[in-house]
GROMACS .gro file of C-alpha atoms in nm:
model
  115
    1GLN     CA    1   0.000   0.000   0.000
    2VAL     CA    2   0.141   0.336  -0.099
    3LYS     CA    3   0.204   0.591   0.172
    4LEU     CA    4   0.107   0.948   0.096
    5VAL     CA    5   0.210   1.229   0.328
    6GLU     CA    6   0.062   1.576   0.290
    7SER     CA    7   0.212   1.894   0.428
    8GLY     CA    8   0.193   2.268   0.381
    9GLY     CA    9  -0.144   2.337   0.537
   10GLY     CA   10  -0.196   2.595   0.806
   11LEU     CA   11  -0.370   2.916   0.901
   12VAL     CA   12  -0.370   3.196   0.646
   13GLN     CA   13  -0.561   3.518   0.604
   14ALA     CA   14  -0.811   3.561   0.326
   15GLY     CA   15  -0.631   3.660   0.009
   16GLY     CA   16  -0.321   3.469   0.107
   17SER     CA   17  -0.148   3.173  -0.053
   18LEU     CA   18  -0.036   2.826   0.042
   19ARG     CA   19   0.143   2.545  -0.133
   20LEU     CA   20   0.049   2.194  -0.035
   21SER     CA   21   0.282   1.902  -0.093
   22CYS     CA   22   0.218   1.529  -0.112
   23VAL     CA   23   0.513   1.295  -0.094
   24ALA     CA   24   0.457   0.938  -0.211
   25SER     CA   25   0.647   0.634  -0.088
   26GLU     CA   26   0.703   0.518  -0.442
   27SER     CA   27   0.751   0.665  -0.788
   28ILE     CA   28   0.454   0.880  -0.880
   29LEU     CA   29   0.485   0.753  -1.236
   30SER     CA   30   0.349   0.421  -1.108
   31PHE     CA   31   0.007   0.588  -1.062
   32ASP     CA   32  -0.246   0.633  -1.337
   33HIS     CA   33  -0.332   0.960  -1.177
   34MET     CA   34  -0.303   1.156  -0.857
   35ALA     CA   35  -0.536   1.416  -0.720
   36TRP     CA   36  -0.617   1.663  -0.448
   37TYR     CA   37  -0.948   1.639  -0.266
   38ARG     CA   38  -1.086   1.848   0.014
   39GLN     CA   39  -1.346   1.791   0.280
   40VAL     CA   40  -1.538   2.014   0.515
   41PRO     CA   41  -1.681   1.849   0.828
   42GLY     CA   42  -2.027   1.714   0.758
   43GLN     CA   43  -1.983   1.733   0.383
   44LEU     CA   44  -1.864   1.492   0.117
   45ARG     CA   45  -1.504   1.483   0.009
   46GLU     CA   46  -1.479   1.668  -0.322
   47LEU     CA   47  -1.226   1.667  -0.602
   48VAL     CA   48  -1.016   1.979  -0.642
   49ALA     CA   49  -0.775   1.882  -0.919
   50SER     CA   50  -0.599   1.583  -1.069
   51ILE     CA   51  -0.291   1.504  -1.274
   52THR     CA   52  -0.230   1.196  -1.487
   53SER     CA   53   0.089   0.999  -1.523
   54GLY     CA   54   0.135   1.176  -1.855
   55GLY     CA   55   0.110   1.513  -1.689
   56SER     CA   56  -0.237   1.613  -1.804
   57THR     CA   57  -0.426   1.817  -1.550
   58PHE     CA   58  -0.793   1.852  -1.468
   59TYR     CA   59  -0.966   2.102  -1.242
   60SER     CA   60  -1.309   2.047  -1.097
   61GLY     CA   61  -1.398   2.412  -1.118
   62LEU     CA   62  -1.448   2.478  -0.749
   63GLU     CA   63  -1.102   2.639  -0.735
   64LYS     CA   64  -1.216   2.904  -0.983
   65GLY     CA   65  -0.876   2.926  -1.150
   66ARG     CA   66  -0.693   3.001  -0.828
   67PHE     CA   67  -0.521   2.665  -0.777
   68THR     CA   68  -0.250   2.492  -0.977
   69ILE     CA   69  -0.165   2.124  -0.953
   70SER     CA   70   0.185   2.013  -1.042
   71ARG     CA   71   0.441   1.749  -0.964
   72ASP     CA   72   0.811   1.680  -0.929
   73ILE     CA   73   0.879   1.328  -1.052
   74ASP     CA   74   1.230   1.316  -0.911
   75LYS     CA   75   1.099   1.401  -0.564
   76ASN     CA   76   0.791   1.174  -0.587
   77THR     CA   77   0.593   1.481  -0.492
   78MET     CA   78   0.270   1.639  -0.605
   79TYR     CA   79   0.183   2.000  -0.526
   80LEU     CA   80  -0.120   2.223  -0.504
   81GLN     CA   81  -0.043   2.592  -0.527
   82MET     CA   82  -0.334   2.795  -0.393
   83ILE     CA   83  -0.369   3.171  -0.426
   84SER     CA   84  -0.636   3.425  -0.336
   85LEU     CA   85  -0.765   3.197  -0.064
   86SER     CA   86  -1.105   3.263   0.082
   87VAL     CA   87  -1.282   3.145   0.396
   88GLU     CA   88  -1.474   2.899   0.179
   89ASP     CA   89  -1.147   2.717   0.106
   90THR     CA   90  -1.117   2.610   0.468
   91ALA     CA   91  -1.107   2.230   0.469
   92VAL     CA   92  -0.887   1.927   0.514
   93TYR     CA   93  -0.700   1.868   0.191
   94TYR     CA   94  -0.621   1.509   0.095
   95CYS     CA   95  -0.376   1.364  -0.150
   96TYR     CA   96  -0.501   1.073  -0.359
   97ALA     CA   97  -0.315   0.823  -0.577
   98ASP     CA   98  -0.467   0.563  -0.808
   99ASN     CA   99  -0.261   0.290  -0.971
  100GLY     CA  100  -0.550   0.157  -1.178
  101HIS     CA  101  -0.625  -0.120  -0.930
  102ARG     CA  102  -0.675   0.071  -0.609
  103GLY     CA  103  -0.678   0.423  -0.480
  104ASP     CA  104  -0.534   0.552  -0.157
  105PHE     CA  105  -0.570   0.873   0.036
  106GLY     CA  106  -0.322   1.037   0.267
  107ARG     CA  107  -0.421   1.154   0.612
  108GLY     CA  108  -0.479   1.509   0.501
  109THR     CA  109  -0.356   1.854   0.591
  110GLN     CA  110  -0.575   2.122   0.743
  111VAL     CA  111  -0.612   2.454   0.564
  112THR     CA  112  -0.782   2.729   0.760
  113VAL     CA  113  -0.850   3.066   0.602
  114SER     CA  114  -0.943   3.350   0.835
  115SER     CA  115  -1.139   3.656   0.735
   0.00000   0.00000   0.00000
């Protein structure tokens, strides 16, 4: 089972920026795709953005053009650059990796945006 470790969350004021990182325990090229999800207590976990093994990216639209997903293959790391954060972005952000047979989530990193 792959291990995914997120970091980079924290408390930021509205309008600020954060960069989340997700380090995988194996080569990220072994995954069909990876993604960032987020979840607010009491709500369903929702997709933010994804990136395929070929580097193609997809955004769900909830980020409204403010987030950028990327990766560093040599570091086995996926990133989510977030700018112009708003209170509505407050959530636990999860890394996800799918190898075509199973998908795994990390434990998440809390992002809190204050007004």
